């Protein structure tokens, strides 16, 4: 079985496997397009299992930012009947596509 980790990225938890690509909310990356988080909650490596409370000290997950993009448009619409009063708003979430490059434990 491959190594995987459960980590927090942009206040959301993801199960991460090396080489996997995930879509998450926009993350701020450095000039070299890398992103590193030390908020790792669990690492499973073969038969070894590390669980933090809440995070594992010394553990980190490194990701490469493949691209930044905007998600699909969501529309909200409100109206008041018989009043000619209507509101239509659209929203597109800023997203990032990340590729997991390294899972490092203590």
Coordinates of C-alpha atoms in Angstrom, one line a residue, residues 13-88:
X13 CA -8.8 18.5 5.0
X14 CA -7.6 16.3 2.1
X15 CA -6.3 12.7 1.8
X16 CA -3.0 13.2 -0.2
X17 CA -1.0 10.6 -2.1
X18 CA 2.3 11.3 -3.8
X19 CA 1.8 12.2 -7.4
X20 CA -2.0 13.0 -6.9
X21 CA -3.5 16.2 -8.2
X22 CA -6.2 18.0 -6.1
X23 CA -8.3 21.1 -6.7
X24 CA -8.5 23.4 -3.6
X25 CA -9.3 27.0 -2.8
X26 CA -6.6 29.4 -4.1
X27 CA -3.3 29.1 -2.2
X28 CA -0.6 31.7 -2.1
X29 CA 2.5 30.3 -3.6
X30 CA 6.1 31.4 -3.9
X31 CA 7.8 32.5 -7.1
X32 CA 8.9 28.9 -7.9
X33 CA 5.2 27.7 -7.7
X34 CA 5.6 25.5 -4.6
X35 CA 3.4 25.2 -1.6
X36 CA 4.3 23.5 1.7
X37 CA 2.0 22.8 4.6
X38 CA 3.0 21.5 8.1
X39 CA -0.6 21.0 9.2
X40 CA -0.4 17.2 8.7
X41 CA -2.9 15.3 10.9
X42 CA -2.1 11.7 9.9
X43 CA 0.5 9.7 7.9
X44 CA 0.1 6.1 6.9
X45 CA 3.2 4.4 5.6
X46 CA 2.8 0.7 5.0
X47 CA 2.2 -0.7 8.5
X48 CA 3.2 2.5 10.3
X49 CA 0.5 5.0 11.4
X50 CA 1.3 8.4 12.8
X51 CA -1.5 10.4 14.3
X52 CA -1.1 14.0 15.6
X53 CA -3.1 15.8 18.2
X54 CA -4.1 17.8 16.2
X55 CA -0.9 18.0 14.0
X56 CA 2.2 15.9 13.7
X57 CA 5.4 17.8 14.7
X58 CA 8.0 17.8 12.0
X59 CA 5.8 16.4 9.3
X60 CA 5.1 18.3 6.1
X61 CA 3.5 17.9 2.7
X62 CA 5.0 19.7 -0.3
X63 CA 3.0 20.5 -3.4
X64 CA 3.6 22.0 -6.8
X65 CA 1.1 24.6 -8.0
X66 CA 0.1 23.4 -11.5
X67 CA -2.2 26.3 -12.3
X68 CA -4.5 28.8 -10.7
X69 CA -8.0 29.1 -12.2
X70 CA -11.6 30.2 -11.3
X71 CA -14.3 27.6 -10.6
X72 CA -17.7 27.4 -12.3
X73 CA -20.1 30.3 -11.9
X74 CA -22.8 30.0 -9.2
X75 CA -25.9 32.1 -9.4
X76 CA -28.0 33.3 -6.5
X77 CA -31.4 34.9 -7.2
X78 CA -33.8 36.6 -4.8
X79 CA -37.0 38.4 -5.4
X80 CA -40.1 39.8 -3.7
X81 CA -43.4 38.9 -5.2
X82 CA -45.6 41.6 -6.6
X83 CA -43.0 44.3 -5.9
X84 CA -40.7 44.3 -9.0
X85 CA -37.8 43.8 -6.7
X86 CA -35.1 41.3 -7.8
X87 CA -31.5 40.6 -7.1
X88 CA -29.2 38.3 -9.2

